[in-house]
CSV table of C-alpha atoms in Angstrom, one decimal:
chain,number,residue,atom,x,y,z
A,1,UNK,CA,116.4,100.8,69.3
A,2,UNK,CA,119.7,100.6,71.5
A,3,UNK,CA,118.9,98.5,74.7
A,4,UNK,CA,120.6,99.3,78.4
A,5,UNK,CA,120.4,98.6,81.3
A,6,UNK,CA,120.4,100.6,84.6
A,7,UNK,CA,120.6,99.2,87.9
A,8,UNK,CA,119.5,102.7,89.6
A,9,UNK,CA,118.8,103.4,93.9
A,10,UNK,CA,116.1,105.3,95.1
A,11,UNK,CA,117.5,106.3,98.3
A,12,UNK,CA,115.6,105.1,101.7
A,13,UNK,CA,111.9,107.0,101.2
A,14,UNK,CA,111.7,110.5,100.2
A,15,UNK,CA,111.5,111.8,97.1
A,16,UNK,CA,113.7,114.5,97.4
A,17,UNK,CA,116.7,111.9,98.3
A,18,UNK,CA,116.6,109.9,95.0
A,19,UNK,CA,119.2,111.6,93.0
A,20,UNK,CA,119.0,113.5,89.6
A,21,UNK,CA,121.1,110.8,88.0
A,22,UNK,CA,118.4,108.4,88.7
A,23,UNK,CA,115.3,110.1,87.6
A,24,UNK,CA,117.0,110.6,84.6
A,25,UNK,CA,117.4,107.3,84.2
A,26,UNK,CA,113.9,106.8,84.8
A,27,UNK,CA,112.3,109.2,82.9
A,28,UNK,CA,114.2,107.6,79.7
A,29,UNK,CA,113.0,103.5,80.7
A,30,UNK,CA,110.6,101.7,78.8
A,31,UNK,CA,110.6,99.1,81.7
A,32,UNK,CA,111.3,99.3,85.2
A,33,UNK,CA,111.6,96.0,87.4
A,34,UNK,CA,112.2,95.7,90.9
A,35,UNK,CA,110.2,94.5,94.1
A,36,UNK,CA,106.5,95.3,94.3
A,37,UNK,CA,106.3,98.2,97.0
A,38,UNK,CA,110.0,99.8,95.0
A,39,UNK,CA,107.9,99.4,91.8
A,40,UNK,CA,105.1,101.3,93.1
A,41,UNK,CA,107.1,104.3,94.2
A,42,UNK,CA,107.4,105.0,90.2
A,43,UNK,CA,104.9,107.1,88.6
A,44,UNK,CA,103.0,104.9,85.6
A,45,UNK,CA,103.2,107.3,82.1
A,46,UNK,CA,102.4,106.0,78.8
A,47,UNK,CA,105.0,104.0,76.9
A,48,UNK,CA,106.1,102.7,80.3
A,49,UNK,CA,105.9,99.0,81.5
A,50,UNK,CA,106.1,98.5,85.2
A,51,UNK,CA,107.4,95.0,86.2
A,52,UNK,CA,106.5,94.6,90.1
A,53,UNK,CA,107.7,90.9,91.7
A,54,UNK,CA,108.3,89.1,94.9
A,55,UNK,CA,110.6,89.6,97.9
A,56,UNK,CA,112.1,86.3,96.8
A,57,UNK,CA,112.7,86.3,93.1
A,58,UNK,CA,116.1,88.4,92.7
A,59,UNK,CA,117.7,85.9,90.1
A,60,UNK,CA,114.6,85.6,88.2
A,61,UNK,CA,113.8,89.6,88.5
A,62,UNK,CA,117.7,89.9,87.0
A,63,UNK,CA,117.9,87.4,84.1
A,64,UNK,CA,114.2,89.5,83.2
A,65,UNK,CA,116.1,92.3,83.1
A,66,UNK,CA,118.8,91.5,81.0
A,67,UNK,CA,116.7,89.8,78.8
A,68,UNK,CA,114.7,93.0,78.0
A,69,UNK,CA,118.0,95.1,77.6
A,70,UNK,CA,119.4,92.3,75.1
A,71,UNK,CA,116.3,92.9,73.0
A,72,UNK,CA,116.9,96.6,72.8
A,73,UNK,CA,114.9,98.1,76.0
A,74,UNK,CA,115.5,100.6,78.0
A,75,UNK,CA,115.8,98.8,81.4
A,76,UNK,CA,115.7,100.4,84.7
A,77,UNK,CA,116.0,97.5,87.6
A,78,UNK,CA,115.2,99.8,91.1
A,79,UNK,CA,116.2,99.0,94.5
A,80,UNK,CA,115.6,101.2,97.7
A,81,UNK,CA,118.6,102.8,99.3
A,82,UNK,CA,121.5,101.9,97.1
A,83,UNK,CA,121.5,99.0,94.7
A,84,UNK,CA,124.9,97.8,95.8
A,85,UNK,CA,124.0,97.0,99.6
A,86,UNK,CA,121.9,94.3,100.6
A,87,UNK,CA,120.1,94.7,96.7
A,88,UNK,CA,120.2,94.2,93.3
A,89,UNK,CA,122.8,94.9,91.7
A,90,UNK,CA,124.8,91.6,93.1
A,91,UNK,CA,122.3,90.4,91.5
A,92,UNK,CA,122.3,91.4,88.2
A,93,UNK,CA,125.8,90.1,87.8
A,94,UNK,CA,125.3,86.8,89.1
A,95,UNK,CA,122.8,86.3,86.1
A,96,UNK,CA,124.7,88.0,83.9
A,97,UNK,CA,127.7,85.8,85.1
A,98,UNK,CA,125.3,82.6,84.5
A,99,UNK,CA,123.8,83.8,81.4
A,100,UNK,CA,124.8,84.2,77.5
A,101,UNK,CA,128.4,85.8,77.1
A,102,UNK,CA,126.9,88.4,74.9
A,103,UNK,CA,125.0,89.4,78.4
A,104,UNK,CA,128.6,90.8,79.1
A,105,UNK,CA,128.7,93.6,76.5
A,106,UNK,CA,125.5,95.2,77.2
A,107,UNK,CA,125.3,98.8,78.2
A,108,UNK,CA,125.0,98.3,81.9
A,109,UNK,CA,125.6,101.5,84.9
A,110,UNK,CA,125.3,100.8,88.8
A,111,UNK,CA,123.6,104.4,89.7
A,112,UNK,CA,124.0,104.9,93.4
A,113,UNK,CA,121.4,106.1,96.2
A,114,UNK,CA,121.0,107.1,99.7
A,115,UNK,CA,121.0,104.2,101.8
A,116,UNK,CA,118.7,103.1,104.4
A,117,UNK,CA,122.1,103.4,106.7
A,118,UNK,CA,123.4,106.8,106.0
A,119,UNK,CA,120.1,107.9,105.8
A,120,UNK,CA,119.4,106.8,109.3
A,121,UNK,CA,122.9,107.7,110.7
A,122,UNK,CA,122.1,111.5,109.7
A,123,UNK,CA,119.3,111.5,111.4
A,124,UNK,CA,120.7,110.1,114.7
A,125,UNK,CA,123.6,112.7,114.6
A,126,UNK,CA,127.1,110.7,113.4
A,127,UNK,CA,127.4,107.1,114.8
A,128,UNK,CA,129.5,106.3,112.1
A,129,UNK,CA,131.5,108.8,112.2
A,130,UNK,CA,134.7,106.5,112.4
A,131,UNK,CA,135.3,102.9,111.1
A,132,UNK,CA,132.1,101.2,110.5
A,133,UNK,CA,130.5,98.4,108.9
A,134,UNK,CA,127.2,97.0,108.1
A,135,UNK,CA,125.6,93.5,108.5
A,136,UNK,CA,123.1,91.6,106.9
A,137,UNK,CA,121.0,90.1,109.6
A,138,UNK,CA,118.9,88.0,107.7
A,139,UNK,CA,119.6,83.9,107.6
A,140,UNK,CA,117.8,83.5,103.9
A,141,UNK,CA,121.5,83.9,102.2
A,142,UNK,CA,123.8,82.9,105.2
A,143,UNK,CA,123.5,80.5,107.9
A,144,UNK,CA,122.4,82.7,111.6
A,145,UNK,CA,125.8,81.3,112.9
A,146,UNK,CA,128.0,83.6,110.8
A,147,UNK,CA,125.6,86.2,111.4
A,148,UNK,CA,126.6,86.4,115.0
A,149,UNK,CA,130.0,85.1,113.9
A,150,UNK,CA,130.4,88.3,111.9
A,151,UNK,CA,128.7,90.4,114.7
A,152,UNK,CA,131.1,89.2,117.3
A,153,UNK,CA,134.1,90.0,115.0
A,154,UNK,CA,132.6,93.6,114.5
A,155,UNK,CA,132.5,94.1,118.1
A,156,UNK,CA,136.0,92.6,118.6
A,157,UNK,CA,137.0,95.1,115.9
A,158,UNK,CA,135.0,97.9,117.8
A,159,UNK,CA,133.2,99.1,115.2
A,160,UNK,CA,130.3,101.0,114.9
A,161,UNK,CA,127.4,98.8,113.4
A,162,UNK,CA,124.5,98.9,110.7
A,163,UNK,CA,122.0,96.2,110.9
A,164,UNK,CA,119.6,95.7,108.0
A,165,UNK,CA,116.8,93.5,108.0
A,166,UNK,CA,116.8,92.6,111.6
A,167,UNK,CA,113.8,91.5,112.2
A,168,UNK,CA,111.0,89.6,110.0
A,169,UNK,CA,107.9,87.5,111.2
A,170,UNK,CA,109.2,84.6,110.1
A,171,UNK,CA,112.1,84.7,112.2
A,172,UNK,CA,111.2,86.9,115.5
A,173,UNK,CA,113.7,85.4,117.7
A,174,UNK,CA,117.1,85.8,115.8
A,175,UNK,CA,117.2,89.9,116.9
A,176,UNK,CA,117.3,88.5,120.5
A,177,UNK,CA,120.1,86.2,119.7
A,178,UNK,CA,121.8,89.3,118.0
A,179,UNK,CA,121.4,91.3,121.3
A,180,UNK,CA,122.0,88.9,123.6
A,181,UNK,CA,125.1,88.4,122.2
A,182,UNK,CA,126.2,92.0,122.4
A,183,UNK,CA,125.0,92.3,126.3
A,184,UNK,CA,127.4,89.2,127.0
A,185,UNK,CA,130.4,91.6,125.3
A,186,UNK,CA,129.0,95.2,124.6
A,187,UNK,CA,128.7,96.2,128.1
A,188,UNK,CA,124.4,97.6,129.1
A,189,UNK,CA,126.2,101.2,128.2
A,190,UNK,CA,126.7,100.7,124.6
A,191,UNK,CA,124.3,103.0,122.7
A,192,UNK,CA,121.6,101.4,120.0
A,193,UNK,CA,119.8,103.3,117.5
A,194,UNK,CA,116.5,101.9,116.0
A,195,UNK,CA,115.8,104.1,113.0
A,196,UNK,CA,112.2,103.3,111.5
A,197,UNK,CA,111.2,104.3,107.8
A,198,UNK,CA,113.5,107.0,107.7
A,199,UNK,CA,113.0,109.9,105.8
A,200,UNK,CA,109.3,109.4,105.4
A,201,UNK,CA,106.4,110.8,107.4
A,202,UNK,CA,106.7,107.6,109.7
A,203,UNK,CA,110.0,108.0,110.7
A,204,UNK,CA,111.2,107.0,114.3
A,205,UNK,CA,114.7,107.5,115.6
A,206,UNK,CA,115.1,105.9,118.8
A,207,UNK,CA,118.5,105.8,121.0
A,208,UNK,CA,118.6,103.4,124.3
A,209,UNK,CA,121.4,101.8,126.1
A,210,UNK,CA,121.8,98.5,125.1
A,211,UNK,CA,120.7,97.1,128.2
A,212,UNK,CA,117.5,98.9,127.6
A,213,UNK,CA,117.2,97.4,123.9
A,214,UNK,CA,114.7,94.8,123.3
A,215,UNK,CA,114.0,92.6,119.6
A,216,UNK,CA,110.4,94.1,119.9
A,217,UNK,CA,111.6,97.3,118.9
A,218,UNK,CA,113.1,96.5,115.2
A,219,UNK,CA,111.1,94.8,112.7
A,220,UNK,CA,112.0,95.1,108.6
A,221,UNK,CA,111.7,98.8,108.3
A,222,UNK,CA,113.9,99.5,110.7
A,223,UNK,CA,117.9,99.8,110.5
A,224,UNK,CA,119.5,99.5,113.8
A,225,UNK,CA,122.9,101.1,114.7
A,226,UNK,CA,125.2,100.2,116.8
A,227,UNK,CA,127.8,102.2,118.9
A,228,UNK,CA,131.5,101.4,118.9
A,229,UNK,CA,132.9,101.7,122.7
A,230,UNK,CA,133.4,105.2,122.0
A,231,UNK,CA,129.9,106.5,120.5
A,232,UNK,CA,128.4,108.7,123.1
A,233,UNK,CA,125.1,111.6,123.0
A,234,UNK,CA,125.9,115.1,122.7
A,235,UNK,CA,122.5,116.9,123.4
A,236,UNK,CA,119.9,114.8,121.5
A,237,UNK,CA,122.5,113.4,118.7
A,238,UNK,CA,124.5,110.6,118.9
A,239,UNK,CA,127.9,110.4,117.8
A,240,UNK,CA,131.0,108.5,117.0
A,241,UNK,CA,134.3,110.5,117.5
A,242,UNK,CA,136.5,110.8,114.9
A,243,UNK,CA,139.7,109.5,116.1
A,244,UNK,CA,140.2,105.7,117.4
């Protein structure tokens, strides 16, 4: 048996947003990896292992992966939204970069999804409708200085914003720092979205003015979106115009 390995999306909830490419994908694995709650949106069948792991073990959850591809399984490693933001397919290639050189010849695809962030921005209306970037605010990987480092160049930059992972119960109070820090250049004006579990049943979309925004309103299910100085509402959507 030929081994591969796919490093697949599953788009931000719904089932009808995980592309055709991907259950494909899927529906050919012998072993699907990824973190617990990702793991249980797959559908157990026989001849199927399911490999469900900690928050916290990416590395780990990667080097298992390639391992099982090396010895001829058909690996699917599942992130929500799209593996290549803020997920695993960074890293897959760090252990593959660490790992035997004959790691390096496997058959290996990225297969995209929906993100969190796109996902959210449609339902808002078109926030990033003209340059844009997204941040990471978690400190697990980066110290919270560059996080508002980065943050204060974005705004310097007038971007629109994406914020994943903005707030955890661990760290509560870093959001705060996030907003205080765009009250003291932003403007109270500047429009905020805080979209929660999009596309499922739960799903919140919730604009305010900045100066209205408070770190109670975000927690990890929720991507937050940020206006540049030119994002304003047009009925009940938000948008971004298209020229600077």
């Amino acid at each position: 048996m030929t081994g591969w390995l796919v490093i697949a999306g599953l788009g931000p909830g719904a089932a009808g947003m995980m592309t055709a490419e991907v259950r494909d994908a899927l529906d050919q694995a012998t072993d699907v990896i990824g973190y617990g709650p990702y793991v249980a949106r797959i559908a157990p069948r026989a001849g199927l292992v399911l490999h469900p792991s900690d928050n916290r073990v990416e590395l780990d959850r990667a080097t298992r992966a390639l391992t099982l591809a090396a010895m001829g399984r058909r690996v699917v490693v599942v992130s929500s939204g799209d593996p290549g933001v803020f997920a695993m397919a960074s890293a897959v290639f760090e252990a593959m970069e660490r790992g035997p050189a004959d790691w390096q010849g496997l058959d290996l695809r990225v297969l995209p999804g929906i993100t969190a962030m796109l996902a959210a921005a449609a339902a808002a209306g078109a926030p990033l409708g003209h340059d844009f970037c997204a941040i990471n605010l978690s400190d697990n990987l980066k110290p919270l200085d560059l996080v508002l480092e980065r943050v204060r160049l974005a705004v310097q930059a007038d971007f629109a914003m994406a914020f994943y992972n903005p707030r955890s119960a661990s760290r509560p109070h870093q959001f705060g720092a996030v907003l205080d820090l765009l009250r003291g250049i932003c403007g109270p004006g500047r429009l905020i979205t805080f979209a929660r579990a999009v596309s499922t049943p739960g799903q919140q979309i919730r604009t305010v003015a900045l100066s209205q925004a408070t770190a109670e309103m975000a927690d990890m299910r929720t991507v937050v979106l940020v206006g540049s100085s030119r994002t304003r509402r047009v009925g009940r959507f938000v948008y971004t115009p298209r020229s600077a």
